């Protein structure tokens, strides 16, 4: 029997409704089932704590340290509710920027310092994709004004050695120049974050080579540790108008190092602070008056070595040169070696470091260096003629 919709007394219905109908939709403010798609990161600060809410699925799919924190139940667990993950020793704005990158795969860098801070977060939470993105951004905006800041930061990330060219397997040489061009263009670039760090370090050193005089006058050079300074001043391709620029840097750094160690800045202590770096300037490429003026400011060489350099600058005879010990001959050859006219090209990591943005002479020098590395040193016409003659006589008398 069908009950009528109208339930008044005339129709013999029952009791009227006591109140308004109950809602069937869940409330908008705090549904218990929807919290599972979000996660709250509690950022602990020095004075205040902050809450950063993020979508759970992109964080779990990111395969980063935050994903391991969630999946492992370290503060957030895998369940829903109002569970939170606790994060310490991070900047709130940078951490929120990092979380938004994991959600949207987009990030906007404010400055090179901000990029370095985001690189630190990416390394801490093992976000390899963001590490590579930060390296490319740093290379794109690499400039003389902050190259030392980037250079010093790279010492805290994995390898600090420039990438070495792997030995290539010997293969049959093609006479087609197009084949050589395609093989050189198809050489593998950096793939892992560690390789990107090493490539960026190479580009920092290459930029320092190009603008050595501007970089050496910066106060940040005096704050470098000895290994950091050593990697720079031992470079062969430093573009210097005179070796006195390098001598002035070593004099200022040794004085600052004595102040840091609270020792008397005597000539002996300053030489001890520099160690083998005293032999990095090419003394025999200087004029005699430049060398004498440098000696008045700082004695980087001991008296015997200074006398040796002075005699060589004054025109050392062959007889006197023959009486030198092998160590002294090697020292004189090192002091006399000229620096190359231009540094090598950087590793192409961005539009800034692309070879087309550099002078033709640098591209030509890089091509010649690559050819010598591949085929060995170039032989002269006389050597090739003698080799051909020998081969002909060998065939005749065979």
Short mmCIF file of C-alpha atoms in Angstrom, two decimals:
data_model
loop_
_atom_site.label_atom_id
_atom_site.label_comp_id
_atom_site.label_asym_id
_atom_site.label_seq_id
_atom_site.Cartn_x
_atom_site.Cartn_y
_atom_site.Cartn_z
CA UNK A 1 0.00 0.00 0.00
CA UNK A 2 1.38 3.38 -1.02
CA UNK A 3 1.56 5.92 1.78
CA UNK A 4 0.44 9.45 0.83
CA UNK A 5 3.04 12.24 0.86
CA UNK A 6 0.69 14.52 2.90
CA UNK A 7 0.70 13.23 6.50
CA UNK A 8 -1.91 15.42 8.20
CA UNK A 9 -4.71 14.10 10.39
CA UNK A 10 -7.26 14.31 7.58
CA UNK A 11 -5.39 11.78 5.55
CA UNK A 12 -4.85 9.57 8.57
CA UNK A 13 -1.09 10.17 8.54
CA UNK A 14 1.27 9.88 11.43
CA UNK A 15 3.32 12.40 13.30
CA UNK A 16 4.59 15.56 11.50
CA UNK A 17 8.38 16.16 11.08
CA UNK A 18 10.03 17.51 14.19
CA UNK A 19 12.64 19.75 12.42
CA UNK A 20 14.39 20.63 9.17
CA UNK A 21 15.77 17.81 7.04
CA UNK A 22 19.28 16.63 7.84
CA UNK A 23 21.97 17.59 5.30
CA UNK A 24 23.41 14.77 3.21
CA UNK A 25 26.53 16.61 1.86
CA UNK A 26 29.68 16.65 4.02
CA UNK A 27 30.66 19.97 5.62
CA UNK A 28 33.16 22.16 3.82
CA UNK A 29 35.45 22.98 6.74
CA UNK A 30 36.82 19.72 8.10
CA UNK A 31 35.94 16.55 6.22
CA UNK A 32 37.71 13.56 7.68
CA UNK A 33 38.08 11.86 4.31
CA UNK A 34 39.63 14.78 2.36
CA UNK A 35 42.57 15.46 4.68
CA UNK A 36 44.31 12.34 3.34
CA UNK A 37 45.18 14.13 0.10
CA UNK A 38 47.13 16.84 1.95
CA UNK A 39 50.11 16.84 4.27
CA UNK A 40 51.13 19.54 6.72
CA UNK A 41 54.81 20.32 7.19
CA UNK A 42 55.57 21.96 10.52
CA UNK A 43 58.62 24.18 10.01
CA UNK A 44 60.29 24.82 13.35
CA UNK A 45 61.88 28.26 13.57
CA UNK A 46 63.92 30.03 16.21
CA UNK A 47 61.03 32.10 17.55
CA UNK A 48 57.98 30.95 15.60
CA UNK A 49 56.76 27.78 13.95
CA UNK A 50 55.12 27.76 10.54
CA UNK A 51 52.76 25.38 8.79
CA UNK A 52 53.13 24.58 5.10
CA UNK A 53 50.36 22.51 3.53
CA UNK A 54 51.02 20.53 0.35
CA UNK A 55 49.35 17.92 -1.76
CA UNK A 56 50.33 14.45 -0.65
CA UNK A 57 50.43 12.70 -4.03
CA UNK A 58 53.01 14.97 -5.76
CA UNK A 59 55.23 14.73 -2.69
CA UNK A 60 55.05 10.94 -2.68
CA UNK A 61 55.65 10.76 -6.44
CA UNK A 62 58.70 13.05 -6.24
CA UNK A 63 61.01 10.28 -4.94
CA UNK A 64 62.77 12.78 -2.67
CA UNK A 65 63.64 12.89 1.01
CA UNK A 66 60.20 14.33 1.77
CA UNK A 67 58.61 11.34 0.02
CA UNK A 68 60.65 8.98 2.18
CA UNK A 69 59.59 10.97 5.23
CA UNK A 70 55.91 10.49 4.35
CA UNK A 71 56.05 6.89 3.21
CA UNK A 72 58.20 5.87 6.16
CA UNK A 73 55.80 7.33 8.71
CA UNK A 74 58.39 9.74 10.03
CA UNK A 75 56.01 12.36 11.32
CA UNK A 76 53.42 12.18 8.59
CA UNK A 77 52.77 8.53 8.12
CA UNK A 78 50.62 7.25 5.32
CA UNK A 79 47.25 7.76 6.89
CA UNK A 80 44.95 10.73 6.83
CA UNK A 81 43.84 13.03 9.60
CA UNK A 82 45.73 16.02 10.93
CA UNK A 83 49.16 14.33 11.02
CA UNK A 84 52.15 16.60 10.42
CA UNK A 85 55.76 16.23 9.31
CA UNK A 86 58.30 18.18 11.31
CA UNK A 87 61.08 19.95 9.38
CA UNK A 88 63.96 21.72 11.11
CA UNK A 89 66.75 24.09 10.13
CA UNK A 90 65.18 25.42 6.93
CA UNK A 91 64.06 28.80 5.74
CA UNK A 92 60.25 28.93 5.63
CA UNK A 93 60.02 30.78 2.30
CA UNK A 94 62.61 28.59 0.62
CA UNK A 95 60.99 25.42 1.93
CA UNK A 96 57.58 26.51 0.69
CA UNK A 97 59.14 27.35 -2.68
CA UNK A 98 60.65 23.86 -2.74
CA UNK A 99 57.32 22.22 -1.91
CA UNK A 100 55.53 24.21 -4.61
CA UNK A 101 58.16 23.08 -7.10
CA UNK A 102 57.40 19.46 -6.24
CA UNK A 103 53.71 20.18 -6.87
CA UNK A 104 53.95 22.25 -10.05
CA UNK A 105 57.48 21.56 -11.43
CA UNK A 106 57.95 25.33 -11.69
CA UNK A 107 60.21 27.63 -9.73
CA UNK A 108 61.22 31.28 -10.06
CA UNK A 109 64.64 32.26 -8.76
CA UNK A 110 65.05 35.72 -7.27
CA UNK A 111 68.86 35.97 -7.40
CA UNK A 112 71.99 33.80 -7.63
CA UNK A 113 72.08 33.66 -3.82
CA UNK A 114 68.49 32.40 -3.80
CA UNK A 115 69.43 29.79 -6.41
CA UNK A 116 72.27 28.57 -4.19
CA UNK A 117 69.89 28.34 -1.23
CA UNK A 118 67.45 26.29 -3.30
CA UNK A 119 70.33 24.10 -4.46
CA UNK A 120 71.16 23.44 -0.82
CA UNK A 121 67.56 22.39 -0.14
CA UNK A 122 67.49 20.21 -3.26
CA UNK A 123 70.69 18.47 -2.16
CA UNK A 124 69.45 18.01 1.39
CA UNK A 125 66.15 16.44 0.31
CA UNK A 126 67.71 14.55 -2.62
CA UNK A 127 65.75 16.21 -5.41
CA UNK A 128 68.06 15.47 -8.31
CA UNK A 129 65.89 17.18 -10.91
CA UNK A 130 65.95 20.47 -9.01
CA UNK A 131 69.70 20.13 -8.46
CA UNK A 132 70.28 20.01 -12.21
CA UNK A 133 67.82 22.86 -12.76
CA UNK A 134 69.66 25.03 -10.22
CA UNK A 135 73.03 24.29 -11.82
CA UNK A 136 71.74 25.32 -15.24
CA UNK A 137 70.26 28.51 -13.77
CA UNK A 138 73.54 29.35 -12.03
CA UNK A 139 75.48 28.81 -15.23
CA UNK A 140 73.04 30.95 -17.20
CA UNK A 141 73.51 33.93 -14.86
CA UNK A 142 77.17 33.34 -13.99
CA UNK A 143 78.95 36.67 -13.73
CA UNK A 144 82.19 38.13 -12.40
CA UNK A 145 80.36 39.77 -9.50
CA UNK A 146 79.30 36.48 -7.90
CA UNK A 147 81.46 33.80 -9.54
CA UNK A 148 83.47 33.36 -6.31
CA UNK A 149 80.25 32.83 -4.34
CA UNK A 150 79.23 30.03 -6.68
CA UNK A 151 82.77 28.66 -6.76
CA UNK A 152 82.97 28.41 -2.98
CA UNK A 153 79.50 26.87 -2.72
CA UNK A 154 80.50 24.06 -5.10
CA UNK A 155 83.12 22.89 -2.59
CA UNK A 156 80.28 21.71 -0.36
CA UNK A 157 78.65 19.54 -3.03
CA UNK A 158 80.19 16.17 -3.80
CA UNK A 159 83.21 16.43 -6.10
CA UNK A 160 85.32 19.58 -6.30
CA UNK A 161 87.52 18.38 -9.15
CA UNK A 162 86.90 19.54 -12.73
CA UNK A 163 85.65 16.78 -15.01
CA UNK A 164 88.32 14.78 -16.77
CA UNK A 165 87.96 13.83 -20.39
CA UNK A 166 87.53 10.05 -20.53
CA UNK A 167 89.93 8.22 -22.86
CA UNK A 168 88.27 7.35 -26.11
CA UNK A 169 88.56 3.91 -27.59
CA UNK A 170 90.64 3.80 -30.77
CA UNK A 171 88.50 3.42 -33.82
CA UNK A 172 88.88 3.62 -37.55
CA UNK A 173 89.32 7.20 -38.64
CA UNK A 174 86.94 8.50 -41.26
CA UNK A 175 88.12 10.93 -43.90
CA UNK A 176 84.76 12.65 -44.01
CA UNK A 177 84.87 15.94 -42.05
CA UNK A 178 81.15 15.71 -41.50
CA UNK A 179 81.66 12.51 -39.56
CA UNK A 180 84.15 14.20 -37.23
CA UNK A 181 81.75 17.09 -36.70
CA UNK A 182 78.86 14.81 -35.84
CA UNK A 183 80.99 12.73 -33.49
CA UNK A 184 82.20 15.83 -31.64
CA UNK A 185 78.67 17.18 -31.35
CA UNK A 186 77.31 13.84 -30.24
CA UNK A 187 79.69 13.47 -27.31
CA UNK A 188 77.84 12.81 -24.11
CA UNK A 189 77.33 15.73 -21.75
CA UNK A 190 76.74 15.66 -18.01
CA UNK A 191 73.92 13.40 -16.85
CA UNK A 192 74.01 13.12 -13.06
CA UNK A 193 73.98 16.02 -10.57
CA UNK A 194 77.57 15.19 -9.64
CA UNK A 195 78.63 15.62 -13.26
CA UNK A 196 76.70 18.89 -13.46
CA UNK A 197 78.47 20.14 -10.31
CA UNK A 198 81.86 19.32 -11.84
CA UNK A 199 80.90 21.00 -15.13
CA UNK A 200 79.74 24.14 -13.32
CA UNK A 201 83.01 24.20 -11.38
CA UNK A 202 84.88 24.05 -14.69
CA UNK A 203 82.82 26.96 -16.01
CA UNK A 204 83.53 29.00 -12.88
CA UNK A 205 87.26 28.46 -13.32
CA UNK A 206 86.99 29.27 -17.03
CA UNK A 207 85.23 32.55 -16.24
CA UNK A 208 87.93 33.37 -13.68
CA UNK A 209 90.55 32.65 -16.34
CA UNK A 210 88.90 35.12 -18.72
CA UNK A 211 88.47 37.89 -16.13
CA UNK A 212 91.35 37.12 -13.78
CA UNK A 213 92.34 40.73 -13.16
CA UNK A 214 88.81 41.74 -12.14
CA UNK A 215 88.34 38.71 -9.92
CA UNK A 216 91.74 39.01 -8.22
CA UNK A 217 90.97 42.52 -6.98
CA UNK A 218 87.83 41.40 -5.12
CA UNK A 219 87.92 41.18 -1.33
CA UNK A 220 86.30 37.74 -1.53
CA UNK A 221 89.60 36.35 -2.83
CA UNK A 222 91.22 37.05 0.54
CA UNK A 223 88.58 34.92 2.32
CA UNK A 224 89.37 31.79 0.27
CA UNK A 225 90.81 28.79 2.02
CA UNK A 226 94.17 27.51 0.81
CA UNK A 227 92.79 24.67 -1.38
CA UNK A 228 90.31 27.06 -2.98
CA UNK A 229 93.04 29.60 -3.70
CA UNK A 230 95.40 26.91 -4.96
CA UNK A 231 92.95 25.62 -7.56
CA UNK A 232 92.67 29.14 -9.02
CA UNK A 233 96.25 30.43 -9.01
CA UNK A 234 97.67 27.19 -10.45
CA UNK A 235 95.64 27.71 -13.63
CA UNK A 236 97.77 28.10 -16.76
CA UNK A 237 95.22 30.09 -18.78
CA UNK A 238 94.86 33.07 -16.42
CA UNK A 239 94.49 36.13 -18.62
CA UNK A 240 96.82 38.63 -16.95
CA UNK A 241 98.34 41.78 -18.39
CA UNK A 242 101.27 41.24 -16.03
CA UNK A 243 102.30 38.65 -13.46
CA UNK A 244 102.40 41.45 -10.88
CA UNK A 245 98.60 41.07 -10.59
CA UNK A 246 99.08 37.52 -9.33
CA UNK A 247 101.97 38.59 -7.10
CA UNK A 248 99.81 41.30 -5.55
CA UNK A 249 97.05 38.77 -4.82
CA UNK A 250 99.46 36.34 -3.15
CA UNK A 251 100.94 39.17 -1.07
CA UNK A 252 97.52 40.30 0.17
CA UNK A 253 96.26 36.77 0.83
CA UNK A 254 99.37 35.76 2.81
CA UNK A 255 99.05 38.88 4.95
CA UNK A 256 95.38 38.14 5.62
CA UNK A 257 96.15 34.52 6.43
CA UNK A 258 98.71 35.57 9.03
CA UNK A 259 96.07 37.81 10.61
CA UNK A 260 93.58 34.93 10.72
CA UNK A 261 96.13 32.69 12.44
CA UNK A 262 97.30 35.49 14.77
CA UNK A 263 100.96 35.12 13.82
CA UNK A 264 103.57 37.73 13.01
CA UNK A 265 103.42 38.55 9.26
CA UNK A 266 107.12 38.14 8.60
CA UNK A 267 108.43 37.22 5.16
CA UNK A 268 109.15 33.67 6.32
CA UNK A 269 105.66 33.19 7.79
CA UNK A 270 104.02 34.55 4.65
CA UNK A 271 106.07 32.19 2.45
CA UNK A 272 105.13 29.32 4.75
CA UNK A 273 101.44 30.25 4.42
CA UNK A 274 101.64 30.19 0.63
CA UNK A 275 103.79 27.08 0.35
CA UNK A 276 104.25 25.96 -3.26
CA UNK A 277 102.06 28.81 -4.49
CA UNK A 278 105.13 31.04 -4.32
CA UNK A 279 106.24 29.38 -7.57
CA UNK A 280 103.00 29.95 -9.51
CA UNK A 281 103.88 33.40 -10.99
CA UNK A 282 105.78 33.31 -14.29
CA UNK A 283 108.64 35.47 -13.04
CA UNK A 284 110.70 35.28 -16.23
CA UNK A 285 107.87 36.77 -18.31
CA UNK A 286 108.13 39.98 -16.27
CA UNK A 287 110.35 42.96 -16.89
CA UNK A 288 113.33 43.39 -14.58
CA UNK A 289 111.90 46.55 -13.02
CA UNK A 290 108.58 44.75 -12.31
CA UNK A 291 110.40 41.93 -10.57
CA UNK A 292 112.50 44.32 -8.48
CA UNK A 293 109.40 46.30 -7.48
CA UNK A 294 107.62 43.08 -6.47
CA UNK A 295 110.61 41.99 -4.36
CA UNK A 296 110.41 45.24 -2.41
CA UNK A 297 106.86 44.44 -1.36
CA UNK A 298 107.13 40.72 -0.59
CA UNK A 299 109.85 38.11 -0.87
CA UNK A 300 108.03 35.08 -2.25
CA UNK A 301 111.32 33.44 -3.19
CA UNK A 302 114.28 32.74 -0.95
CA UNK A 303 117.53 34.65 -1.67
CA UNK A 304 119.02 31.86 -3.83
CA UNK A 305 115.87 31.61 -5.96
CA UNK A 306 115.62 35.39 -6.28
CA UNK A 307 119.23 35.48 -7.41
CA UNK A 308 118.49 32.77 -9.97
CA UNK A 309 115.53 34.72 -11.38
CA UNK A 310 117.53 37.96 -11.37
CA UNK A 311 120.40 36.37 -13.31
CA UNK A 312 117.95 34.89 -15.83
CA UNK A 313 116.26 38.25 -16.32
CA UNK A 314 119.64 39.90 -16.71
CA UNK A 315 120.68 37.48 -19.47
CA UNK A 316 122.07 34.23 -18.09
CA UNK A 317 124.80 32.79 -20.30
CA UNK A 318 124.61 29.28 -21.68
CA UNK A 319 127.60 28.23 -19.64
CA UNK A 320 125.96 29.41 -16.43
CA UNK A 321 122.71 27.79 -17.47
CA UNK A 322 124.47 24.47 -18.00
CA UNK A 323 125.76 24.55 -14.41
CA UNK A 324 122.22 24.59 -13.00
CA UNK A 325 120.90 21.54 -11.21
CA UNK A 326 117.97 19.64 -12.80
CA UNK A 327 115.64 21.13 -10.20
CA UNK A 328 116.84 24.65 -11.00
CA UNK A 329 116.48 24.04 -14.73
CA UNK A 330 112.93 22.83 -14.20
CA UNK A 331 112.20 25.89 -12.07
CA UNK A 332 113.56 28.25 -14.72
CA UNK A 333 111.53 26.52 -17.43
CA UNK A 334 108.39 26.87 -15.33
CA UNK A 335 109.03 30.56 -14.69
CA UNK A 336 109.68 31.18 -18.40
CA UNK A 337 106.63 29.30 -19.77
CA UNK A 338 104.18 31.76 -21.37
CA UNK A 339 100.48 31.63 -20.69
CA UNK A 340 98.12 30.71 -23.55
CA UNK A 341 96.51 33.53 -25.49
CA UNK A 342 92.99 32.45 -24.52
CA UNK A 343 91.36 29.93 -22.18
CA UNK A 344 89.42 26.92 -23.35
CA UNK A 345 85.69 27.00 -23.92
CA UNK A 346 83.31 26.23 -21.02
CA UNK A 347 81.11 23.18 -20.81
CA UNK A 348 77.81 24.07 -22.55
CA UNK A 349 75.24 23.98 -19.76
CA UNK A 350 73.08 26.95 -20.81
CA UNK A 351 72.77 29.62 -23.48
CA UNK A 352 75.55 31.63 -21.81
CA UNK A 353 78.14 28.87 -22.10
CA UNK A 354 77.27 27.91 -25.71
CA UNK A 355 80.36 28.05 -27.96
CA UNK A 356 78.73 30.51 -30.38
CA UNK A 357 78.85 33.20 -27.67
CA UNK A 358 82.66 33.18 -27.59
CA UNK A 359 85.25 34.62 -29.98
CA UNK A 360 86.33 32.66 -33.02
CA UNK A 361 89.91 32.34 -31.77
CA UNK A 362 88.68 30.58 -28.63
CA UNK A 363 86.60 28.16 -30.68
CA UNK A 364 89.58 27.51 -32.95
CA UNK A 365 91.90 26.89 -30.00
CA UNK A 366 89.37 24.50 -28.46
CA UNK A 367 89.05 22.62 -31.76
CA UNK A 368 92.83 22.29 -32.05
CA UNK A 369 93.10 21.04 -28.46
CA UNK A 370 90.39 18.47 -29.12
CA UNK A 371 92.10 17.36 -32.34
CA UNK A 372 95.45 16.94 -30.57
CA UNK A 373 93.72 14.97 -27.82
CA UNK A 374 92.14 12.71 -30.42
CA UNK A 375 94.93 12.37 -33.01
CA UNK A 376 98.03 13.31 -31.05
CA UNK A 377 100.33 16.29 -31.66
CA UNK A 378 100.31 17.68 -35.16
CA UNK A 379 103.36 16.68 -37.21
CA UNK A 380 105.26 19.18 -39.32
CA UNK A 381 105.70 18.96 -43.08
CA UNK A 382 109.36 17.99 -42.71
CA UNK A 383 108.51 15.11 -40.40
CA UNK A 384 105.87 13.84 -42.78
CA UNK A 385 108.27 14.14 -45.73
CA UNK A 386 111.00 12.18 -43.90
CA UNK A 387 108.54 9.50 -42.91
CA UNK A 388 107.36 9.16 -46.51
CA UNK A 389 110.95 8.91 -47.76
CA UNK A 390 111.74 6.23 -45.19
CA UNK A 391 108.69 4.24 -46.18
CA UNK A 392 109.65 4.48 -49.89
CA UNK A 393 113.24 3.29 -49.24
CA UNK A 394 111.91 0.49 -47.06
CA UNK A 395 109.72 -0.68 -49.92
CA UNK A 396 112.62 -0.47 -52.43
CA UNK A 397 115.12 -2.47 -50.36
CA UNK A 398 112.56 -4.94 -49.08
#
